[in-house]
Short mmCIF file of C-alpha atoms in Angstrom, two decimals:
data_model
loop_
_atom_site.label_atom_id
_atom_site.label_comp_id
_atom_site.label_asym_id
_atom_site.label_seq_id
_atom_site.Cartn_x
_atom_site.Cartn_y
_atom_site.Cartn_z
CA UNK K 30 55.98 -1.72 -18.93
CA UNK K 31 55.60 2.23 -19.49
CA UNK K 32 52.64 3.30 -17.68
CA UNK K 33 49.89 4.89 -20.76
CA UNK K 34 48.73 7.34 -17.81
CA UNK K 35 52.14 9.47 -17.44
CA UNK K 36 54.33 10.70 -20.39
CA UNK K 37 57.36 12.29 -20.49
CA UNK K 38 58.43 15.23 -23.79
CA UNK K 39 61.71 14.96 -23.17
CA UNK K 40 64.56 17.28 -24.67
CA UNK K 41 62.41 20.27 -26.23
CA UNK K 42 62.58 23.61 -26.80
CA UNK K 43 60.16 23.98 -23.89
CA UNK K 44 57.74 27.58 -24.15
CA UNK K 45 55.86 28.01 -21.19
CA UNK K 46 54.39 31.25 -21.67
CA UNK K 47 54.72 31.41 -18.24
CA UNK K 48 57.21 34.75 -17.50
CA UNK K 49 58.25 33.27 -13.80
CA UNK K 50 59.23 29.83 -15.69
CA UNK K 51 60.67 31.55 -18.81
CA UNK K 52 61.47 29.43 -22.40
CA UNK K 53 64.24 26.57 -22.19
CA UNK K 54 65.27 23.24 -23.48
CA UNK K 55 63.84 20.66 -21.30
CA UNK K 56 61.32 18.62 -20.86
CA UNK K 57 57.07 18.49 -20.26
CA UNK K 58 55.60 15.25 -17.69
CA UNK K 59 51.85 14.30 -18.58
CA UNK K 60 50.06 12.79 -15.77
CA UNK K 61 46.78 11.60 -17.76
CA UNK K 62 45.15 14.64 -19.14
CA UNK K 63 47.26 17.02 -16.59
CA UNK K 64 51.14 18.67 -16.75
CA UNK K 65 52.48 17.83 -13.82
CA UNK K 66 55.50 19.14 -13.94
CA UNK K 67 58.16 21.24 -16.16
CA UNK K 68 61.41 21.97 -16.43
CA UNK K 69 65.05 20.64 -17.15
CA UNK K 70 66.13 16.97 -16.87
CA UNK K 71 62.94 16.36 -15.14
CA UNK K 72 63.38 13.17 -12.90
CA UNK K 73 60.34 10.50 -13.23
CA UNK K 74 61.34 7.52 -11.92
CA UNK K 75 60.07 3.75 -13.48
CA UNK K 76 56.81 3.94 -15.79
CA UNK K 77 56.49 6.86 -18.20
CA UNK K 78 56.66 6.80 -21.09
CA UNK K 79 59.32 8.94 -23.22
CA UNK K 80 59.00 10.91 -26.07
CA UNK K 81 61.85 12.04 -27.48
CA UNK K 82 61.14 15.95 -28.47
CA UNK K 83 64.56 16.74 -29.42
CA UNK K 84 64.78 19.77 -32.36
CA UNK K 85 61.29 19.68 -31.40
CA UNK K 86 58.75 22.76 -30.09
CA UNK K 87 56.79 22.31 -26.87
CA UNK K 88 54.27 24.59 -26.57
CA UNK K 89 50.27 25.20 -25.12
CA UNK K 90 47.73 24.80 -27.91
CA UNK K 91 46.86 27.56 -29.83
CA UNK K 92 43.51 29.29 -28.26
CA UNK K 93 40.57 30.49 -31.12
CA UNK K 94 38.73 32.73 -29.25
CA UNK K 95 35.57 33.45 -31.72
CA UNK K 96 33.99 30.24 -33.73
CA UNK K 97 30.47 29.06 -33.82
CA UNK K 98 31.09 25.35 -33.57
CA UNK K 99 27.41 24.60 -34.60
CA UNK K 100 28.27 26.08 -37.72
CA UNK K 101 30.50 23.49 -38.61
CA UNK K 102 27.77 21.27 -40.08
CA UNK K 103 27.45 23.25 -42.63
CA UNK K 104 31.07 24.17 -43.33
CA UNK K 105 31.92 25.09 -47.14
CA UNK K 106 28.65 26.11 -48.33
CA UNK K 107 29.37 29.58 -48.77
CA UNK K 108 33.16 30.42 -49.05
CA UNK K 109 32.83 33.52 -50.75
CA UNK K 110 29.59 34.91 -49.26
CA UNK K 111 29.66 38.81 -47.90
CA UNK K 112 28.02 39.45 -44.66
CA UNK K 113 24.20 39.78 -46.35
CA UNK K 114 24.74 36.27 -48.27
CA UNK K 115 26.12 34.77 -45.24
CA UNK K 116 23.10 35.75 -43.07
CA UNK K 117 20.70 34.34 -45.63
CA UNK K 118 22.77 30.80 -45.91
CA UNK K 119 22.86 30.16 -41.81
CA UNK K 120 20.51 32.20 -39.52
CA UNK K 121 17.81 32.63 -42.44
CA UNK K 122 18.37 29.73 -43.64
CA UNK K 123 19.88 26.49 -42.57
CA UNK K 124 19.95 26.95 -38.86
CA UNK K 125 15.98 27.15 -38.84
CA UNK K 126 16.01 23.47 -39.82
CA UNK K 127 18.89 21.86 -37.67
CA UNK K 128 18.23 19.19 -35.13
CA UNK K 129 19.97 18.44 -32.66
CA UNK K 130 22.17 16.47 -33.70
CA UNK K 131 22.53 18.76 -36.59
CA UNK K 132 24.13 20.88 -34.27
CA UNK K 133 25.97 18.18 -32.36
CA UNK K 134 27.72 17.41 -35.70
CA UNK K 135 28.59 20.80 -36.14
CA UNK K 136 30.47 20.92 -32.74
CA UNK K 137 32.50 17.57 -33.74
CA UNK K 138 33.46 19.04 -36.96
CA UNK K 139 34.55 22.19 -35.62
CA UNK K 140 37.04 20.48 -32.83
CA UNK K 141 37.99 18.55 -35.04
CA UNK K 142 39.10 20.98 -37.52
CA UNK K 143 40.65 22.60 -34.65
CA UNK K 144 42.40 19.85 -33.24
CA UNK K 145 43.98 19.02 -36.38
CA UNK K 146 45.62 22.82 -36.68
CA UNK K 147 46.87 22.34 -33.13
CA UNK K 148 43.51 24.39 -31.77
CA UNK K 149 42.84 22.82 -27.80
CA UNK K 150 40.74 25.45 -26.75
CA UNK K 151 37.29 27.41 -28.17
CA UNK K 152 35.05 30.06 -27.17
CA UNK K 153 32.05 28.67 -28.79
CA UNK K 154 29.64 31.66 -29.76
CA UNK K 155 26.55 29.20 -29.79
CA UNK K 156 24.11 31.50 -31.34
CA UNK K 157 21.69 28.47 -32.39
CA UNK K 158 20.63 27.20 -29.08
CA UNK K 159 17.01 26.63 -30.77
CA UNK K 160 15.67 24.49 -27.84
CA UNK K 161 16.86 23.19 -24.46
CA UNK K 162 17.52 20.17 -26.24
CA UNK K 163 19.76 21.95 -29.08
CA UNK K 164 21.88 23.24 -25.76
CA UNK K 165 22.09 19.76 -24.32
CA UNK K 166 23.71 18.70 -27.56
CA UNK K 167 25.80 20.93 -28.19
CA UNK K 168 27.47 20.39 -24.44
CA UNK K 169 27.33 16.71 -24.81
CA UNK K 170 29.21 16.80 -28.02
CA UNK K 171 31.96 19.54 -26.46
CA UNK K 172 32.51 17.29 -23.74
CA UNK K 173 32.48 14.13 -26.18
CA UNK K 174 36.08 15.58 -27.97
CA UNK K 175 38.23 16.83 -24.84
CA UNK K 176 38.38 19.97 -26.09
CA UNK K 177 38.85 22.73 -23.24
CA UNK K 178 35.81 25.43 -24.18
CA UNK K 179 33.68 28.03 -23.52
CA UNK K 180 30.33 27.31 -24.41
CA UNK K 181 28.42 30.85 -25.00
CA UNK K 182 25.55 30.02 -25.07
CA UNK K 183 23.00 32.88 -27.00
CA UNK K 184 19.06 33.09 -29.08
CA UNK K 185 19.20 32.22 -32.63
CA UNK K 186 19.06 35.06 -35.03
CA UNK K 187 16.17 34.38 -37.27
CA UNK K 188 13.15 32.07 -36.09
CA UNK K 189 10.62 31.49 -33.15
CA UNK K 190 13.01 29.83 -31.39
CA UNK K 191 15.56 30.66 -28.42
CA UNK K 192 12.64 31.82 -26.19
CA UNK K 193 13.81 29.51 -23.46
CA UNK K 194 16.64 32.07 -22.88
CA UNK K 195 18.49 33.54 -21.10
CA UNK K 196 16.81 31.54 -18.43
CA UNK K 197 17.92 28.49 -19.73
CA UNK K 198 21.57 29.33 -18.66
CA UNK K 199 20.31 28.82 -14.98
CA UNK K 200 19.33 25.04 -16.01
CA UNK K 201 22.71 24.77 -18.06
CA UNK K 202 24.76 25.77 -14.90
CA UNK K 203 22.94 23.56 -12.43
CA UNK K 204 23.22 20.30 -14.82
CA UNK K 205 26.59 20.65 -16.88
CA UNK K 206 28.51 23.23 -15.14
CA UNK K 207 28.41 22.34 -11.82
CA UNK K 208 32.65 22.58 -10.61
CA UNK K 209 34.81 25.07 -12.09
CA UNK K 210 37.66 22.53 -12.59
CA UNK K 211 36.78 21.30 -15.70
CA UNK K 212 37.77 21.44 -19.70
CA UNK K 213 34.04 23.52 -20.13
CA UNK K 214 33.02 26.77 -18.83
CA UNK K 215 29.42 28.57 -19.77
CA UNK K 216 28.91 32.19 -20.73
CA UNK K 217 26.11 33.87 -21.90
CA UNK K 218 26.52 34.46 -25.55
CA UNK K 219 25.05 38.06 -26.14
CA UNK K 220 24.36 38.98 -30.10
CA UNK K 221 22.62 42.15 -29.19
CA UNK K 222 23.59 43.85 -26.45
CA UNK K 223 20.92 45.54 -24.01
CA UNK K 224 21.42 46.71 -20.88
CA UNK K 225 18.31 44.12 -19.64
CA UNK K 226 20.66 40.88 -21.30
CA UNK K 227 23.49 42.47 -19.23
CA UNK K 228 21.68 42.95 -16.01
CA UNK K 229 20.60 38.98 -16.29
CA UNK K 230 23.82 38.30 -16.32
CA UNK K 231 25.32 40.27 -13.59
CA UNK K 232 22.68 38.82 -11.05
CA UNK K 233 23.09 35.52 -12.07
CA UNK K 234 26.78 35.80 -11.91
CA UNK K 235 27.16 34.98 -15.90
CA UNK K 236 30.04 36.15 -17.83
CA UNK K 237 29.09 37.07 -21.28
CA UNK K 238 30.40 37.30 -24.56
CA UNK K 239 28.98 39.92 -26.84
CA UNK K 240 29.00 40.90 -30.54
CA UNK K 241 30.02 44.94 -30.34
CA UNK K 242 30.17 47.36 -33.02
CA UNK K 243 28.57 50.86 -34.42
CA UNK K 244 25.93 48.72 -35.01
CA UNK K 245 24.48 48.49 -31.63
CA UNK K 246 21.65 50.34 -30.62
CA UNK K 247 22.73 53.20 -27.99
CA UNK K 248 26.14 51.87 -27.40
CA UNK K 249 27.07 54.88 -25.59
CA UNK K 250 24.14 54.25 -23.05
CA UNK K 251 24.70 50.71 -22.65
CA UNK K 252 28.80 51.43 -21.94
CA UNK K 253 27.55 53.77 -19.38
CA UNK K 254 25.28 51.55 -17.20
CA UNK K 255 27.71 50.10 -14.83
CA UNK K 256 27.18 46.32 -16.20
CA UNK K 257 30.72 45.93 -18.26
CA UNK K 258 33.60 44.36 -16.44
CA UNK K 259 36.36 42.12 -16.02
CA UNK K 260 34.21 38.66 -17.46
CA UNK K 261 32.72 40.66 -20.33
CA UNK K 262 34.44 39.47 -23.97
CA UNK K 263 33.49 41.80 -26.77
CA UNK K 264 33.65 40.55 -30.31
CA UNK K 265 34.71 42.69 -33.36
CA UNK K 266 34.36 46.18 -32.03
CA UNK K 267 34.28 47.57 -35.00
CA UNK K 268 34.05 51.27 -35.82
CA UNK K 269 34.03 52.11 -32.31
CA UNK K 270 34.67 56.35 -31.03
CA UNK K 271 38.11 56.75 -29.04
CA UNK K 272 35.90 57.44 -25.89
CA UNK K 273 33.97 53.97 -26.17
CA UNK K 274 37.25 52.23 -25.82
CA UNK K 275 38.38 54.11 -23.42
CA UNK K 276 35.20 53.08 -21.65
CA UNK K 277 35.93 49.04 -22.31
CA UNK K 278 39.64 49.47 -21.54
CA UNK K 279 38.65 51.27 -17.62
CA UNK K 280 36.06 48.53 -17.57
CA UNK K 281 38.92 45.42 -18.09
CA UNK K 282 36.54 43.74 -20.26
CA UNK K 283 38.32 41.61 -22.91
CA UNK K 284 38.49 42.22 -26.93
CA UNK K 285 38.48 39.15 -29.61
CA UNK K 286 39.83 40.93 -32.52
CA UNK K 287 38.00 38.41 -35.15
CA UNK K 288 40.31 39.40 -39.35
CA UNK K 289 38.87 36.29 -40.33
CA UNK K 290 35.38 37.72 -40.65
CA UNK K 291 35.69 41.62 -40.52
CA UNK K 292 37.95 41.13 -43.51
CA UNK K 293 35.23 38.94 -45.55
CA UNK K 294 32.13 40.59 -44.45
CA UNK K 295 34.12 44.34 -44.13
CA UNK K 296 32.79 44.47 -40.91
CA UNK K 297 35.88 46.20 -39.58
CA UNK K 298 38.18 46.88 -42.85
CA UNK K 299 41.23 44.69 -43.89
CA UNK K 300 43.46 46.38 -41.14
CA UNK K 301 42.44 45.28 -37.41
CA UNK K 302 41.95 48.20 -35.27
CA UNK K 303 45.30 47.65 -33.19
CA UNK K 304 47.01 48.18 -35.64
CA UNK K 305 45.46 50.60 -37.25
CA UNK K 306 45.44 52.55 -33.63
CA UNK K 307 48.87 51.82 -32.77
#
């Protein structure tokens, strides 16, 4: 009998996006929820089972790098909304009243949206973590899929909530985040960058995920205060001066360019700014 726990892609056009492996016709070995090995003509002796990927594509799921899973309970409501409607539908309005397993849902709907477009990993910019118990939920439902994600977690816009943070994240670590080799990983989710949110994170040893653009108060001063660096991930950058990217380029902070939203809202035009700089 083939043994469930190991299977074998065999025959596909194998892309490893690995440059010392390189793209070839071959074949992928599962060992539960691990690769365990790849290459040509692999050799796995009695139990796997075989899938037959000839003509087929073999390839790591797609990444989306900037979603706010909670969001997803509340998907559709607003299709067509511009950046002022859109603030008044979630962080004015709905996201006030979610539970937690309001939230919960939202993560389930999101992976499974993403799941179903061939989306295995999220940064999750969880900008509604109302309560301790809204975090909770929201990790317990990430971990529920299988999902590999980063959980940002960050206040909520509009409300009384969210004072629980950033100190929370300390709690967060300590219960849910406790090995580094596992499917989630915890950030601090930053929607208005200060140089005080930054220091938190650099003594606690937090990366962080930030919304950036013209929009933030003193950006020049906050690029200059040391804090940025490799496990920084800025959102957008919209609008930004030739000199501030120079800044998060020296820094090796990552950038999420994000055309579904800066093309909606017109937070960054309908071109995205690599392209537009190339």
């Amino acid at each position: 009998m083939p043994d469930r726990g190991r299977t074998l892609l065999r025959g596909g056009y194998v892309l490893t996006m690995d440059p010392e492996l390189g793209d070839f016709v071959g074949d992928v070995l599962l060992a539960g929820d691990r690769i365990e090995a790849v290459g040509p003509e692999l050799e796995t002796g009695d139990g796997a089972a075989v899938v037959d990927a000839t003509g087929r594509i073999v390839l790591p799921g797609f990444v989306d790098s900037h979603v706010h899973a909670w969001e997803g309970a509340i998907r559709g409501i607003a299709p067509n909304a511009d950046f002022v409607e859109y603030m008044a539908y979630t962080h004015g309005g709905a996201a006030k009243y979610m539970t937690p397993d309001d939230v919960a849902t939202g993560q389930r709907v999101t992976v499974a949206q993403a799941l179903n477009c061939g989306v295995t990993t999220i940064v999750d910019n969880s900008h509604n973590s109302r309560t301790p118990e809204h975090s909770d939920a929201a990790v317990d439902a990430l971990r529920a899929t299988g999902i590999r994600a980063v959980h940002a977690v960050g206040s909520p816009i509009a409300g009384s909530a969210g004072t629980h943070l950033p100190g929370d994240l300390l709690r967060l670590r300590d219960e849910y985040f406790g090995s580094s080799d596992q499917l989630l990983t915890l950030r601090m989710f930053d929607m208005a960058p200060s140089p005080e949110s930054w220091r938190f994170a650099a003594e606690h040893g937090f990366d962080v995920v930030a919304e950036m653009g013209t929009w933030i108060p003193d950006l020049d001063g906050l690029l200059a205060t040391g804090l940025m660096g490799e496990g920084h991930t800025y959102n957008h950058c919209s609008g930004l001066s030739d000199e501030q990217w120079r800044r998060i380029a020296a820094s090796g902070a990552a950038v999420n360019m994000v055309p579904r939203s800066d093309s909606q809202f017109g937070l960054g035009g309908f071109v995205p700014i690599l392209q537009a700089n190339r």
